[in-house]
XYZ file of C-alpha atoms in Angstrom:
607
model
C -8.519 3.871 1.621
C -11.985 4.773 2.934
C -12.400 1.344 4.521
C -8.952 1.649 6.050
C -9.720 5.066 7.547
C -13.033 3.810 8.900
C -11.306 0.812 10.433
C -8.647 2.976 12.070
C -11.268 5.392 13.407
C -13.401 2.590 14.817
C -10.460 1.024 16.630
C -9.439 4.373 18.152
C -13.033 5.021 19.208
C -13.243 1.560 20.748
C -10.035 2.149 22.716
C -11.382 5.457 24.058
C -14.724 3.874 24.997
C -13.014 0.960 26.750
C -10.735 3.338 28.624
C -13.679 5.462 29.702
C -15.455 2.420 31.103
C -12.383 1.131 32.974
C -13.379 2.493 36.414
C -16.744 0.789 36.162
C -15.426 -2.409 34.595
C -12.969 -2.877 37.425
C -15.730 -3.189 40.009
C -13.851 -0.720 42.226
C -15.384 2.517 43.375
C -13.582 5.279 41.428
C -14.481 7.758 44.167
C -12.569 5.654 46.699
C -9.517 5.432 44.435
C -9.570 9.196 43.882
C -9.937 9.879 47.590
C -6.877 7.753 48.331
C -4.925 9.391 45.494
C -5.789 12.880 46.725
C -5.309 12.294 50.426
C -4.274 8.937 51.830
C -4.979 10.056 55.406
C -8.612 11.091 54.888
C -11.257 8.655 56.060
C -13.401 7.230 53.213
C -16.714 8.261 54.744
C -19.957 8.078 52.799
C -20.208 11.869 52.751
C -16.702 12.285 51.337
C -17.297 9.696 48.615
C -20.665 11.210 47.700
C -19.054 14.644 47.402
C -16.443 13.298 44.972
C -19.109 11.590 42.854
C -21.184 14.751 42.687
C -18.164 16.926 41.893
C -16.986 14.749 38.986
C -20.393 13.601 37.754
C -19.631 9.936 38.289
C -23.295 9.161 38.798
C -23.932 9.965 35.119
C -22.087 6.803 34.043
C -19.227 6.101 31.609
C -21.134 6.939 28.406
C -22.085 10.433 29.529
C -18.625 11.143 30.930
C -16.865 9.959 27.770
C -19.229 11.965 25.569
C -18.647 15.073 27.669
C -14.880 14.541 27.448
C -14.972 14.116 23.657
C -17.105 17.249 23.283
C -14.530 19.218 25.221
C -11.740 17.659 23.196
C -13.240 19.049 20.003
C -12.826 22.496 21.556
C -9.210 21.762 22.439
C -9.954 20.994 26.086
C -9.001 17.537 27.385
C -10.482 18.253 30.792
C -8.860 18.562 34.178
C -7.140 15.893 36.219
C -9.377 14.274 38.826
C -6.416 13.955 41.179
C -4.449 17.188 40.822
C -7.136 19.471 39.386
C -4.761 20.735 36.685
C -5.518 20.859 32.941
C -4.790 17.531 31.301
C -3.548 18.571 27.872
C -0.365 20.479 28.834
C 0.855 17.656 31.067
C 0.126 14.938 28.506
C 1.762 16.925 25.701
C 4.846 17.445 27.874
C 4.963 13.702 28.614
C 4.594 12.967 24.897
C 7.556 15.235 24.144
C 9.668 13.303 26.637
C 8.626 9.967 25.096
C 9.314 11.219 21.560
C 12.795 12.339 22.573
C 13.467 8.970 24.183
C 12.064 7.188 21.111
C 14.332 9.148 18.760
C 17.414 8.286 20.803
C 16.346 4.639 21.064
C 15.792 4.464 17.292
C 19.355 5.675 16.697
C 20.626 2.832 18.886
C 18.204 0.368 17.271
C 19.248 1.246 13.718
C 22.909 0.909 14.651
C 22.295 -2.533 16.174
C 20.166 -3.598 13.184
C 22.886 -2.504 10.782
C 25.446 -4.479 12.741
C 23.287 -7.620 12.695
C 22.835 -7.319 8.906
C 26.481 -6.575 8.173
C 27.840 -9.367 10.351
C 25.331 -11.855 8.895
C 26.805 -15.267 9.653
C 28.895 -13.854 12.519
C 26.011 -11.872 14.021
C 24.544 -14.578 16.248
C 26.136 -13.051 19.330
C 24.709 -9.633 18.535
C 21.269 -11.123 17.987
C 21.424 -13.034 21.271
C 22.487 -9.884 23.095
C 19.538 -8.096 21.473
C 17.189 -10.656 23.002
C 17.774 -9.388 26.544
C 14.505 -8.040 27.997
C 14.177 -4.279 28.092
C 13.385 -4.018 31.781
C 16.178 -6.459 32.645
C 18.707 -4.594 30.519
C 17.516 -1.329 32.072
C 17.934 -2.757 35.562
C 21.411 -4.092 34.780
C 22.539 -0.792 33.290
C 21.124 1.064 36.262
C 22.959 -1.108 38.788
C 26.284 -1.536 36.974
C 26.794 1.711 35.066
C 24.952 4.168 37.288
C 25.277 2.719 40.802
C 28.475 0.645 40.858
C 30.569 2.601 38.371
C 28.891 5.985 38.789
C 29.408 6.951 35.162
C 25.867 8.154 34.467
C 22.947 9.368 36.590
C 20.528 6.604 37.606
C 17.246 8.525 37.677
C 15.579 11.661 36.384
C 15.169 13.630 33.197
C 17.094 16.869 33.502
C 20.042 16.736 31.081
C 21.158 14.763 28.017
C 23.120 12.299 30.157
C 19.841 10.966 31.547
C 18.919 9.846 28.017
C 21.785 7.426 27.430
C 20.907 4.435 29.615
C 17.160 4.247 28.783
C 17.912 4.698 25.080
C 20.317 1.753 25.183
C 17.842 -0.356 27.155
C 15.113 0.281 24.568
C 17.232 0.379 21.428
C 19.280 -2.813 21.758
C 16.366 -5.302 21.817
C 14.493 -3.324 19.162
C 17.553 -3.249 16.929
C 17.985 -6.993 17.303
C 14.419 -7.583 16.141
C 14.650 -5.192 13.193
C 18.071 -6.541 12.266
C 16.831 -10.123 12.118
C 13.796 -9.154 10.041
C 15.973 -7.099 7.694
C 18.532 -9.891 7.393
C 15.782 -12.391 6.542
C 14.358 -10.046 3.881
C 17.785 -9.334 2.366
C 18.663 -13.024 2.141
C 15.411 -13.697 0.307
C 16.047 -10.744 -2.026
C 19.579 -11.867 -2.861
C 18.198 -15.238 -4.001
C 15.906 -13.625 -6.580
C 16.736 -14.250 -10.258
C 17.481 -10.628 -11.133
C 20.522 -10.664 -8.809
C 22.081 -13.450 -10.890
C 21.402 -11.497 -14.066
C 22.895 -8.287 -12.722
C 26.011 -10.114 -11.484
C 26.466 -11.762 -14.851
C 26.099 -8.388 -16.550
C 28.967 -7.010 -14.502
C 27.227 -4.642 -12.104
C 29.410 -3.729 -9.130
C 28.480 -5.217 -5.759
C 27.578 -1.813 -4.323
C 24.956 -1.253 -7.028
C 23.442 -4.672 -6.437
C 23.477 -4.074 -2.673
C 21.621 -0.768 -3.050
C 19.044 -2.395 -5.292
C 18.626 -5.291 -2.845
C 18.061 -2.896 0.047
C 15.495 -0.993 -1.998
C 13.735 -4.264 -2.854
C 13.701 -5.542 0.748
C 12.790 -2.253 2.431
C 9.048 -2.073 1.530
C 8.213 -5.168 3.589
C 10.086 -3.696 6.581
C 8.567 -0.205 6.578
C 5.340 -1.236 8.364
C 7.421 -2.935 11.072
C 9.488 0.217 11.507
C 6.281 2.197 11.933
C 5.050 -0.213 14.576
C 8.380 0.004 16.380
C 8.271 3.812 16.413
C 4.813 3.817 17.978
C 5.703 1.009 20.382
C 8.796 2.812 21.632
C 6.764 5.967 22.194
C 3.847 4.569 24.153
C 5.081 1.168 25.268
C 8.230 2.001 27.229
C 6.384 1.816 30.542
C 8.805 -0.481 32.365
C 11.903 1.466 31.274
C 10.282 4.797 32.128
C 9.328 3.416 35.536
C 12.831 2.095 36.286
C 14.573 5.350 35.322
C 11.774 7.623 36.683
C 11.211 9.223 33.276
C 8.023 11.338 33.020
C 6.938 9.871 29.682
C 3.536 9.106 28.240
C 3.659 5.429 29.224
C 4.420 6.148 32.857
C 1.760 8.855 32.861
C -0.841 6.386 31.575
C 0.192 3.793 34.152
C -0.110 6.264 37.019
C -3.470 7.527 35.766
C -4.804 3.992 35.465
C -3.698 3.058 38.967
C -5.356 6.139 40.451
C -8.354 5.943 38.050
C -7.700 9.498 36.846
C -9.957 9.074 33.826
C -9.286 12.298 31.834
C -5.514 11.813 32.017
C -5.838 8.133 31.094
C -8.074 8.866 28.100
C -5.695 11.519 26.767
C -2.710 9.215 27.344
C -4.426 6.507 25.291
C -5.803 8.748 22.549
C -2.528 10.440 21.633
C -0.491 7.233 21.040
C -3.443 5.704 19.173
C -3.661 8.692 16.843
C 0.100 8.624 16.448
C -0.134 4.963 15.490
C -2.693 5.781 12.813
C -0.609 8.627 11.368
C 2.655 6.672 11.382
C 0.894 3.646 9.880
C -0.573 5.689 7.033
C 2.802 7.278 6.274
C 4.577 3.917 6.331
C 1.966 2.393 4.020
C 2.221 5.300 1.577
C 6.023 5.056 1.602
C 5.884 1.320 0.971
C 3.495 1.712 -1.947
C 5.595 4.547 -3.342
C 8.735 2.396 -3.286
C 7.004 -0.531 -4.998
C 5.277 1.743 -7.511
C 3.189 0.072 -10.184
C 4.725 -3.317 -9.447
C 1.897 -4.047 -7.010
C -0.742 -3.677 -9.711
C 1.327 -4.557 -12.755
C 2.327 -8.067 -11.694
C 5.980 -7.128 -11.979
C 7.363 -8.426 -8.726
C 9.683 -11.375 -8.463
C 8.410 -14.805 -7.531
C 9.279 -15.716 -3.947
C 12.543 -17.670 -3.927
C 12.616 -21.052 -2.239
C 13.740 -20.769 1.348
C 16.501 -22.799 2.908
C 16.546 -21.597 6.495
C 18.589 -24.469 7.915
C 19.178 -25.056 11.601
C 22.158 -24.758 13.826
C 21.441 -28.177 15.277
C 24.373 -28.238 17.663
C 23.870 -24.818 19.255
C 20.077 -25.099 19.296
C 20.285 -28.560 20.865
C 22.744 -27.333 23.507
C 20.525 -24.399 24.416
C 17.427 -26.608 24.554
C 19.213 -29.220 26.659
C 20.498 -26.544 29.022
C 17.087 -24.978 29.503
C 15.227 -28.284 29.797
C 17.880 -29.667 32.132
C 17.579 -26.745 34.532
C 13.771 -26.869 34.388
C 13.695 -30.636 34.913
C 16.132 -30.414 37.803
C 14.036 -27.681 39.390
C 10.805 -29.664 38.996
C 12.267 -32.345 41.248
C 12.657 -29.850 44.085
C 10.134 -28.106 46.344
C 9.602 -24.401 45.496
C 7.422 -23.557 48.528
C 9.556 -24.634 51.492
C 10.663 -21.620 53.536
C 14.050 -21.752 55.228
C 14.510 -18.520 57.161
C 18.040 -19.530 58.108
C 18.890 -19.809 54.379
C 17.576 -16.381 53.490
C 19.561 -14.977 50.514
C 21.988 -17.890 50.838
C 24.679 -18.233 48.198
C 24.694 -21.190 45.772
C 25.596 -24.419 47.523
C 25.133 -28.181 47.008
C 21.799 -28.004 48.847
C 20.648 -24.980 46.802
C 22.587 -24.938 43.475
C 21.241 -21.506 42.493
C 20.970 -20.076 45.980
C 17.910 -18.955 47.929
C 15.624 -15.938 47.640
C 14.655 -13.338 50.237
C 12.488 -15.751 52.247
C 14.707 -18.804 51.899
C 13.019 -20.563 48.973
C 15.105 -22.619 46.553
C 15.725 -20.521 43.419
C 16.359 -23.578 41.234
C 13.029 -25.104 42.268
C 11.229 -21.851 41.527
C 12.881 -21.632 38.098
C 11.657 -25.125 37.228
C 8.123 -24.679 38.502
C 7.800 -21.219 36.933
C 8.758 -22.349 33.433
C 5.201 -23.283 32.470
C 3.853 -19.946 33.678
C 6.438 -18.084 31.588
C 7.760 -20.044 28.609
C 4.743 -22.349 28.153
C 2.201 -19.545 28.260
C 4.384 -17.416 25.968
C 4.495 -20.241 23.405
C 0.692 -20.519 23.443
C 0.368 -16.749 23.067
C 2.863 -16.849 20.189
C 0.883 -19.573 18.411
C -2.424 -17.776 18.910
C -0.918 -14.501 17.678
C 0.425 -16.249 14.568
C -2.962 -17.747 13.699
C -4.851 -14.513 14.343
C -2.272 -12.457 12.447
C -2.445 -14.705 9.372
C -6.252 -14.658 9.361
C -6.494 -10.905 9.870
C -3.882 -10.320 7.143
C -6.284 -11.768 4.576
C -8.273 -8.541 4.996
C -5.631 -5.860 4.295
C -7.798 -2.925 5.361
C -8.493 -4.544 8.731
C -4.889 -5.644 9.170
C -3.422 -2.208 8.556
C -6.059 -0.239 10.440
C -6.762 -2.372 13.484
C -3.166 -3.501 13.954
C -1.752 0.024 13.937
C -4.189 1.249 16.573
C -3.854 -1.895 18.685
C -0.065 -1.685 18.538
C -0.290 1.791 20.054
C -1.750 0.210 23.201
C 1.138 -1.217 25.248
C 0.665 -4.606 26.924
C 0.875 -2.866 30.288
C -2.255 -0.833 29.529
C -4.151 -3.837 28.258
C -2.863 -5.655 31.329
C -4.463 -2.976 33.476
C -7.781 -3.450 31.664
C -7.664 -7.234 31.962
C -6.555 -7.028 35.590
C -9.483 -4.722 36.256
C -11.878 -7.243 34.744
C -10.441 -10.544 35.972
C -7.841 -9.594 38.536
C -4.045 -9.886 38.204
C -2.634 -13.292 37.347
C -0.962 -15.372 34.662
C -4.177 -15.931 32.610
C -4.918 -12.221 32.611
C -1.338 -11.331 31.720
C -1.273 -13.812 28.833
C -4.612 -12.497 27.555
C -3.338 -8.923 27.780
C -0.211 -9.771 25.794
C -2.187 -11.807 23.266
C -4.535 -8.890 22.603
C -1.643 -6.892 21.142
C 0.837 -9.605 20.064
C -0.954 -10.344 16.782
C -0.628 -6.802 15.432
C 3.006 -6.900 14.149
C 2.466 -10.325 12.607
C -0.705 -9.186 10.858
C 0.987 -6.127 9.376
C 3.962 -8.208 8.216
C 1.739 -10.904 6.705
C -0.504 -8.342 4.978
C 2.483 -6.721 3.268
C 3.836 -10.114 2.156
C 0.404 -11.260 0.927
C 0.115 -8.136 -1.201
C 3.554 -8.624 -2.724
C 3.058 -12.359 -3.262
C -0.203 -11.785 -5.130
C 1.608 -9.304 -7.399
C 4.244 -11.796 -8.540
C 4.517 -12.029 -12.321
C 4.459 -15.794 -12.548
C 0.939 -15.853 -11.098
C -0.298 -14.136 -14.239
C 0.912 -17.118 -16.236
C -0.755 -19.473 -13.752
C -4.080 -17.675 -14.236
C -3.641 -17.708 -18.008
C -3.207 -21.478 -17.824
C -6.551 -21.759 -16.042
C -5.464 -22.028 -12.403
C -8.151 -20.928 -9.949
C -7.518 -18.258 -7.352
C -8.049 -20.783 -4.562
C -5.457 -23.146 -6.029
C -2.980 -20.269 -6.494
C -3.523 -19.131 -2.921
C -2.977 -22.532 -1.316
C -0.169 -23.612 -3.662
C 1.847 -20.417 -4.057
C 0.700 -17.399 -2.045
C 0.223 -18.976 1.397
C 3.519 -20.943 1.375
C 5.380 -17.791 0.357
C 3.982 -15.886 3.362
C 3.626 -18.570 6.034
C 7.371 -19.233 6.369
C 8.644 -15.674 6.935
C 5.738 -14.838 9.250
C 6.310 -18.063 11.214
C 9.973 -17.131 11.701
C 8.809 -13.671 12.772
C 6.380 -15.260 15.244
C 9.114 -17.443 16.743
C 11.343 -14.377 16.935
C 8.545 -12.727 18.933
C 8.439 -15.605 21.406
C 10.941 -14.042 23.812
C 9.176 -10.686 23.441
C 5.893 -12.301 24.474
C 7.555 -14.094 27.376
C 9.207 -10.864 28.446
C 5.943 -8.929 28.125
C 4.289 -11.452 30.446
C 7.298 -11.216 32.749
C 7.158 -7.403 32.693
C 3.504 -7.491 33.739
C 4.555 -9.701 36.632
C 7.427 -7.292 37.266
C 4.908 -4.410 37.554
C 2.492 -6.404 39.707
C -0.121 -6.947 36.986
C 0.685 -10.577 36.211
C 1.435 -13.486 38.472
C 0.980 -12.865 42.183
C 2.911 -14.311 45.137
C 3.701 -17.105 45.862
C 3.856 -17.878 42.127
C 7.219 -18.836 40.631
C 6.740 -16.889 37.396
C 10.119 -15.592 36.249
C 9.129 -11.942 35.984
C 7.725 -11.983 39.499
C 10.887 -13.711 40.740
C 12.979 -10.961 39.177
C 10.834 -8.218 40.703
C 11.044 -9.810 44.159
C 14.837 -10.176 43.923
C 15.741 -6.693 42.682
C 15.726 -5.014 46.131
C 18.433 -7.468 47.213
C 20.450 -7.521 43.993
C 23.589 -6.008 45.532
C 23.580 -8.457 48.437
C 22.406 -11.572 46.572
C 22.738 -11.067 42.806
C 22.192 -14.775 42.080
C 18.522 -14.504 43.059
C 17.938 -12.003 40.242
C 20.465 -13.411 37.768
C 18.882 -16.879 37.733
C 15.476 -15.876 36.264
C 17.269 -13.348 34.065
C 19.556 -16.056 32.705
C 16.586 -18.354 32.106
C 14.865 -15.621 30.106
C 18.082 -14.970 28.159
C 18.520 -18.672 27.290
C 14.882 -18.839 26.173
C 15.424 -15.781 23.992
C 18.640 -17.207 22.543
C 16.902 -20.466 21.690
C 14.080 -18.586 19.979
C 16.565 -16.547 17.946
C 18.351 -19.698 16.790
C 15.112 -21.436 15.856
C 13.838 -18.404 13.951
C 16.993 -17.714 11.963
C 18.886 -20.983 11.761
C 22.567 -21.265 11.075
C 23.683 -18.723 8.475
C 26.428 -21.061 7.322
C 23.810 -23.616 6.295
C 21.746 -21.118 4.380
C 21.677 -20.739 0.644
C 24.060 -17.848 0.335
C 23.998 -15.556 -2.654
C 27.178 -13.438 -2.787
C 27.016 -10.134 -4.572
C 29.764 -11.235 -7.011
C 30.589 -14.882 -7.676
C 34.201 -15.996 -7.909
C 33.476 -17.784 -11.189
C 30.820 -16.254 -13.440
C 28.300 -18.640 -14.936
C 29.242 -17.452 -18.413
C 31.352 -14.863 -20.157
C 30.366 -12.569 -22.946
C 32.354 -10.143 -25.005
C 29.673 -7.526 -24.365
C 27.001 -7.351 -21.711
C 24.405 -6.801 -24.435
C 25.296 -9.959 -26.426
C 23.373 -13.107 -25.475
C 25.582 -15.941 -24.225
C 26.403 -18.914 -26.348
C 24.724 -22.259 -25.818
C 27.911 -23.656 -24.270
C 28.231 -20.963 -21.611
C 24.690 -20.868 -20.310
C 21.426 -19.017 -20.727
C 19.979 -15.813 -19.355
C 17.557 -16.257 -16.460
C 13.991 -16.056 -17.711
C 11.954 -16.704 -14.571
C 11.380 -13.004 -13.841
C 11.841 -9.598 -15.480
C 14.814 -7.462 -14.644
C 14.387 -4.505 -12.311
C 15.065 -1.166 -13.899
C 18.800 -0.787 -14.364
C 20.430 2.245 -12.721
C 20.713 5.133 -15.131
C 24.327 5.801 -14.221
C 25.461 2.294 -15.151
C 27.361 2.130 -18.470
C 26.254 -1.421 -19.241
C 22.827 -0.630 -20.640
C 23.578 2.521 -22.615
C 24.215 0.918 -25.993
C 21.188 -1.380 -26.156
C 18.447 -2.760 -23.921
C 19.216 -5.726 -21.670
C 18.861 -9.212 -23.108
C 15.590 -11.050 -22.498
């Protein structure tokens, strides 16, 4: 616990130090940025810039300024804004309240979507594919269709509860799809554990087994829920920007663009501290649910997986995506045809033309590498880093929680300040935070896998820890985390696209899909095909990733809560079966039977 607290504190301190040095790391004069933010008409004379430096103490350097800010923070003073001159803390706290309200509403939507994905199971592919739509794209679509075309809800602002509906849906649907797929994967693995067979044979009702299965699968999901809560609070920058919501993410983005250092530091510190607190609570809840099973070697051995593949649907999606990309690669994405500006789809331009007359199909093909290819590399790197970091649980839980509190947009600002905006910087910014959820997931699974009861027998037989790790522990963790990593592939691609959407990623005339979408949005009512084409490409990529990460539920090893034909019959649940009817499972101990069940009152369960 001490090492974990030290790790969390060091990561938070590092984030504050890096944020404090951002104006100097960018190579841009912070006095010039502040002068433009305060008054765009004023001439940037040497006297005016020198006055700003002297007033704010910029000549003292980032270390002195950060130390002075931290000293004031200990007294409850977060400083004053360099742009507006107002106290920082009240404004940041107000923005945090807005983000917390939006997060709570989005979590309600997310839990409803996750429940639907789990309940539908084999019929939930459509819900999962819908949940793969990018947040900023879903927000834009809801804004245009529901608010502008239909006029059902207000498009902008934060004045009444109606303003909460559209952004909550835009944030909650993709989040619910991710949580639902992770929960469904955990429940399927739990329902293949030996104790489920024993409880079914003993006559427990399906509802009792379902409750026990949820309780068994929930501990591995709690850290992910904590990460989602923090991510929805501080990472909803694109959605807050689209709907003009004065949340903490939008506040941090505006402060970073204007180099308002006190506001930026407070906007980074509060989500980081929130990430630490939520992470500690989630870890304590997980350990409380598992109880002494973690230290008593009483957990079940990991069941063999049989993920399967929907070969037909996956092949169709892959062929569709590769066909469009290959067709686009044969065309020229840079030719400008002013006469074809915003032209509709035609034989000469199958997907139409953009605002300057470029072929949309050609841009889709040539932008695939900058979007899908880079996202795949980021996904692979995040998987490797997450698995390595997870071997050190204290580092995985401390560093990952604090890093997850930093949205990719903020890290994109830091990387753009160091290297300039572009695809390499955007991919590095996403990669710096993409490993955190995988590391937390892998750390929880490593801890549970090491506590499996059958490993005690392996050690008693003389097996070394290295042999146990490579033969049993690593295979039990690598598969679920790999499926999680593939499930994150569209999220990484969409994070890179969102940085391009906000101007922090690829720059014109690049054909990156997020940049294409951002360039086409002003003309979406006149030429919707220019925006729908990159959006559809992102959706197909997300659908393919969902299919590859989950497979075809009909090909999975299904474990129903009550079989149609029991493996054996006994006159009493406490009497061992005869040799003709079968044997009791002996690969793992039974979980504690519910006290209200009548089956175990007369005598203890059979061995």
